Coordinates of C-alpha atoms in Angstrom, one line a residue:
M1 CA 4.3 13.1 -5.5
D2 CA 3.0 16.0 -3.4
I3 CA 0.4 16.0 -0.7
T4 CA -2.3 17.4 -2.9
E5 CA -1.9 14.5 -5.4
H6 CA -2.1 11.9 -2.7
L7 CA -5.2 13.5 -1.3
E8 CA -6.8 13.5 -4.7
R9 CA -6.1 9.7 -5.1
L10 CA -7.5 9.1 -1.6
R11 CA -10.6 11.0 -2.4
L12 CA -11.2 9.2 -5.7
D13 CA -10.3 5.7 -4.6
G14 CA -12.3 5.9 -1.4
T15 CA -15.4 6.7 -3.4
L16 CA -14.7 3.9 -5.8
L17 CA -14.1 1.5 -3.0
A18 CA -17.4 2.2 -1.3
D19 CA -19.2 2.0 -4.6
A20 CA -17.7 -1.4 -5.4
A21 CA -18.3 -2.8 -2.0
D22 CA -21.9 -1.7 -2.2
A23 CA -22.2 -3.4 -5.6
A24 CA -20.5 -6.6 -4.4
G25 CA -22.6 -7.1 -1.3
P26 CA -21.4 -8.0 2.2
D27 CA -21.2 -11.7 1.6
A28 CA -18.9 -11.6 -1.5
R29 CA -15.5 -13.1 -1.1
V30 CA -12.3 -10.9 -1.5
P31 CA -10.0 -12.8 -3.9
A32 CA -6.7 -11.4 -2.5
C33 CA -7.8 -12.1 1.1
P34 CA -9.6 -15.5 0.9
E35 CA -10.5 -15.4 4.6
W36 CA -12.4 -12.1 4.1
Q37 CA -15.9 -11.3 2.9
V38 CA -16.7 -7.8 1.8
R39 CA -18.1 -6.9 5.2
D40 CA -14.6 -7.7 6.6
L41 CA -13.0 -5.5 4.0
V42 CA -15.4 -2.7 4.8
S43 CA -14.8 -3.1 8.5
H44 CA -11.1 -3.0 8.1
I45 CA -10.8 0.1 5.8
G46 CA -13.6 1.9 7.7
R47 CA -11.7 1.3 11.0
V48 CA -8.5 2.6 9.4
H49 CA -10.2 5.7 8.0
H50 CA -12.1 6.6 11.1
G51 CA -9.1 5.8 13.3
A52 CA -6.6 7.7 11.2
A53 CA -8.8 10.8 11.2
Q54 CA -9.1 10.7 15.0
F55 CA -5.3 10.0 15.3
L56 CA -4.6 13.1 13.3
T57 CA -7.1 15.2 15.1
D58 CA -5.6 14.2 18.5
R59 CA -2.1 15.0 17.2
A60 CA -1.0 11.6 18.7
E61 CA 2.7 11.5 19.4
R62 CA 2.9 7.8 20.1
P63 CA 1.8 4.7 18.2
G64 CA -1.5 3.2 19.2
R65 CA -4.1 0.8 17.9
F66 CA -7.1 2.3 16.1
P67 CA -10.4 1.6 17.8
E68 CA -12.2 -1.6 16.7
A69 CA -15.0 -1.2 14.1
P70 CA -18.4 -0.9 15.7
E71 CA -21.0 -3.7 15.5
L72 CA -23.1 -2.7 12.6
A73 CA -25.9 -4.3 10.5
D74 CA -24.9 -5.0 6.9
S75 CA -27.1 -2.1 5.8
E76 CA -25.1 0.3 8.0
L77 CA -21.7 -0.6 6.8
I78 CA -21.4 1.4 3.6
P79 CA -22.7 4.6 5.0
W80 CA -20.3 4.2 7.9
L81 CA -17.5 3.6 5.4
R82 CA -18.3 6.7 3.4
E83 CA -18.5 8.8 6.5
G84 CA -15.0 7.7 7.7
H85 CA -13.6 8.4 4.3
R86 CA -15.1 11.8 4.3
L87 CA -13.7 12.6 7.7
L88 CA -10.3 11.4 6.8
V89 CA -10.1 13.5 3.6
A90 CA -11.4 16.5 5.4
T91 CA -9.0 16.1 8.3
L92 CA -6.0 15.7 6.0
T93 CA -7.1 18.6 3.8
A94 CA -7.5 20.9 6.8
A95 CA -4.3 19.9 8.6
P96 CA -1.5 22.5 8.8
P97 CA 1.7 21.8 6.9
D98 CA 3.7 21.7 10.2
L99 CA 1.4 19.1 11.7
T100 CA 3.2 17.1 14.4
V101 CA 2.0 13.5 14.7
W102 CA 3.6 10.1 15.0
T103 CA 4.7 8.3 11.8
F104 CA 6.4 5.0 11.2
L105 CA 8.2 5.5 7.8
P106 CA 10.5 8.3 6.7
A107 CA 8.7 11.2 4.9
P108 CA 9.2 14.8 4.1
S109 CA 6.7 15.7 6.9
P110 CA 4.2 13.9 9.1
L111 CA 1.4 15.3 6.9
A112 CA 3.1 13.9 3.7
F113 CA 3.5 10.5 5.4
W114 CA -0.2 10.2 6.4
A115 CA -1.5 11.5 3.0
R116 CA 0.7 9.0 1.2
R117 CA 0.0 6.1 3.5
Q118 CA -3.8 6.5 3.4
A119 CA -3.8 7.0 -0.4
H120 CA -2.0 3.7 -1.0
E121 CA -4.0 1.9 1.7
T122 CA -7.2 2.9 0.1
A123 CA -6.0 2.2 -3.5
V124 CA -5.0 -1.4 -2.7
H125 CA -8.3 -2.1 -0.9
R126 CA -10.3 -0.4 -3.7
V127 CA -8.8 -3.1 -5.9
D128 CA -10.0 -5.7 -3.4
A129 CA -13.5 -4.3 -3.5
Q130 CA -13.6 -4.1 -7.3
Q131 CA -12.3 -7.7 -7.6
A132 CA -14.9 -8.9 -5.2
A133 CA -17.6 -7.2 -7.3
G134 CA -16.2 -8.7 -10.5
M135 CA -15.7 -5.3 -11.9
A136 CA -12.9 -4.0 -14.2
L137 CA -10.2 -2.3 -12.2
S138 CA -10.1 1.5 -12.3
P139 CA -6.7 2.5 -13.7
L140 CA -4.0 4.0 -11.5
P141 CA -1.6 6.7 -12.8
A142 CA 1.8 5.3 -13.4
A143 CA 3.5 7.9 -11.2
F144 CA 1.2 7.0 -8.3
A145 CA 1.9 3.3 -8.8
A146 CA 5.6 3.9 -8.8
D147 CA 5.3 5.9 -5.7
G148 CA 3.5 3.0 -4.1
I149 CA 6.2 0.5 -5.2
D150 CA 8.7 2.8 -3.5
E151 CA 6.7 2.9 -0.3
L152 CA 6.4 -0.9 -0.3
L153 CA 10.0 -1.8 -1.1
A154 CA 11.9 1.0 0.7
G155 CA 9.4 1.5 3.4
F156 CA 7.3 -1.4 4.6
H157 CA 9.9 -4.1 3.8
S158 CA 12.7 -2.2 5.4
L159 CA 11.0 -2.8 8.8
D160 CA 11.8 -5.7 11.1
R161 CA 8.4 -7.2 10.6
S162 CA 9.1 -8.0 7.0
S163 CA 9.2 -11.8 6.4
V164 CA 10.9 -11.6 3.1
R165 CA 14.2 -13.2 4.2
T166 CA 16.4 -15.9 2.9
D167 CA 19.4 -17.9 4.1
V168 CA 21.0 -17.5 0.7
P169 CA 21.6 -13.9 -0.2
R170 CA 19.9 -12.8 -3.4
T171 CA 19.1 -9.5 -5.2
L172 CA 15.8 -8.7 -6.9
R173 CA 15.7 -5.8 -9.3
V174 CA 12.3 -4.2 -9.8
R175 CA 11.9 -1.8 -12.7
A176 CA 8.8 0.1 -14.0
T177 CA 9.1 0.4 -17.8
D178 CA 6.8 3.5 -18.0
V179 CA 8.2 5.8 -15.3
A180 CA 11.6 7.4 -15.5
D181 CA 14.1 6.2 -12.8
A182 CA 11.5 3.9 -11.3
D183 CA 14.1 1.3 -10.6
W184 CA 15.0 -0.5 -7.4
T185 CA 17.4 -3.2 -6.3
V186 CA 16.2 -5.2 -3.3
H187 CA 18.9 -7.0 -1.3
L188 CA 17.5 -10.1 0.3
S189 CA 19.2 -11.9 3.2
T190 CA 18.4 -13.1 6.7
E191 CA 17.8 -9.5 7.7
P192 CA 15.0 -7.2 6.5
P193 CA 15.3 -6.4 2.8
R194 CA 17.5 -3.5 2.0
T195 CA 16.3 -1.5 -1.0
V196 CA 18.5 0.8 -3.1
R197 CA 16.8 3.2 -5.5
T198 CA 18.7 2.6 -8.7
G199 CA 19.4 5.2 -11.4
T200 CA 18.1 8.2 -9.4
A201 CA 20.1 11.3 -8.4
E202 CA 19.0 10.8 -4.8
S203 CA 20.2 7.3 -4.5
G204 CA 23.8 8.2 -5.2
A205 CA 24.2 4.6 -6.4
A206 CA 26.9 3.2 -8.7
P207 CA 25.8 1.9 -12.1
Q208 CA 23.2 -0.9 -11.9
E209 CA 24.8 -4.0 -10.4
P210 CA 23.9 -7.5 -11.7
A211 CA 20.8 -8.9 -10.0
Y212 CA 19.9 -12.6 -9.5
S213 CA 16.4 -11.8 -10.7
T214 CA 14.8 -8.9 -12.5
V215 CA 11.1 -8.2 -12.8
E216 CA 9.9 -5.4 -15.0
G217 CA 6.7 -4.1 -16.5
P218 CA 4.2 -1.2 -16.3
A219 CA 4.2 0.5 -12.9
E220 CA 0.6 -0.3 -12.2
E221 CA 1.0 -4.0 -12.9
L222 CA 4.2 -4.1 -10.8
Y223 CA 2.4 -2.3 -7.9
L224 CA -0.5 -4.7 -7.8
A225 CA 1.6 -7.8 -8.3
L226 CA 4.0 -6.7 -5.5
W227 CA 0.9 -6.2 -3.3
N228 CA -0.2 -9.7 -4.4
R229 CA -3.4 -8.3 -6.0
L230 CA -2.5 -9.4 -9.6
P231 CA -0.6 -12.4 -10.9
W232 CA 2.9 -11.9 -12.2
D233 CA 2.0 -13.4 -15.6
G234 CA 2.0 -10.0 -17.3
L235 CA 5.4 -9.0 -16.0
T236 CA 8.8 -9.9 -17.5
V237 CA 10.9 -12.0 -15.1
T238 CA 14.5 -12.8 -16.0
G239 CA 17.3 -14.6 -14.1
D240 CA 16.8 -16.8 -11.1
P241 CA 13.1 -17.2 -10.2
A242 CA 13.8 -17.9 -6.6
P243 CA 13.6 -14.2 -5.4
V244 CA 10.2 -13.9 -7.1
R245 CA 8.9 -17.0 -5.5
L246 CA 10.2 -15.8 -2.1
W247 CA 8.3 -12.6 -2.6
Q248 CA 5.1 -14.3 -3.6
E249 CA 5.2 -16.6 -0.6
K250 CA 6.5 -14.2 2.1
A251 CA 5.6 -10.6 1.2
G252 CA 2.1 -10.4 2.7
I253 CA 1.5 -7.5 5.0

């Protein structure tokens, strides 16, 4: 996906998130994050949006924590959330293609990294807000969902902080049934997971190796299940269920 597509998802999902949070009310519980009420969700994503916009504006070259969310009355939370979202979209839209700023995952450019990361951050938390409000989930394009699976598997869970580890080496194959070449093999061990993109020209991989466990289904369902936002019931799991259980228990970010 290109930067423009990520920005369009960020624009849309940020609006849907704020609308759902407003409909749910600040006291509503967030099903995927049981310790959170909607006011906590709004504080988190608002802090991320405001902080990322400032981070990009400052052209920060080193990692740093975003400022804490301000102490706001419940009636002020949604307007503050909408303003942070507006600022972030505007900042990313106006940023030059050769923007130099710190990143923490490989990407074609820093601008591509931040557009992608904020689009998926917002999409996942939009789901949280809609679930808290008891609303039907707005659909995600299959290509965007597959892109998010790739970021999660080959990006986040390649980092040292991933807790998805096992003393007994296993492999978990993840395959989206509605996107060409959306196929990954995740090697699980005592080290951070190592993900190979299977069946793509860029992976240079040999033919698909046997996996201990395979999970497959539509990209959107896979995306939300891997982020622990939907149950795995609608997906097809074959082989040893241990890698799937390991993921469900350890994959929280």
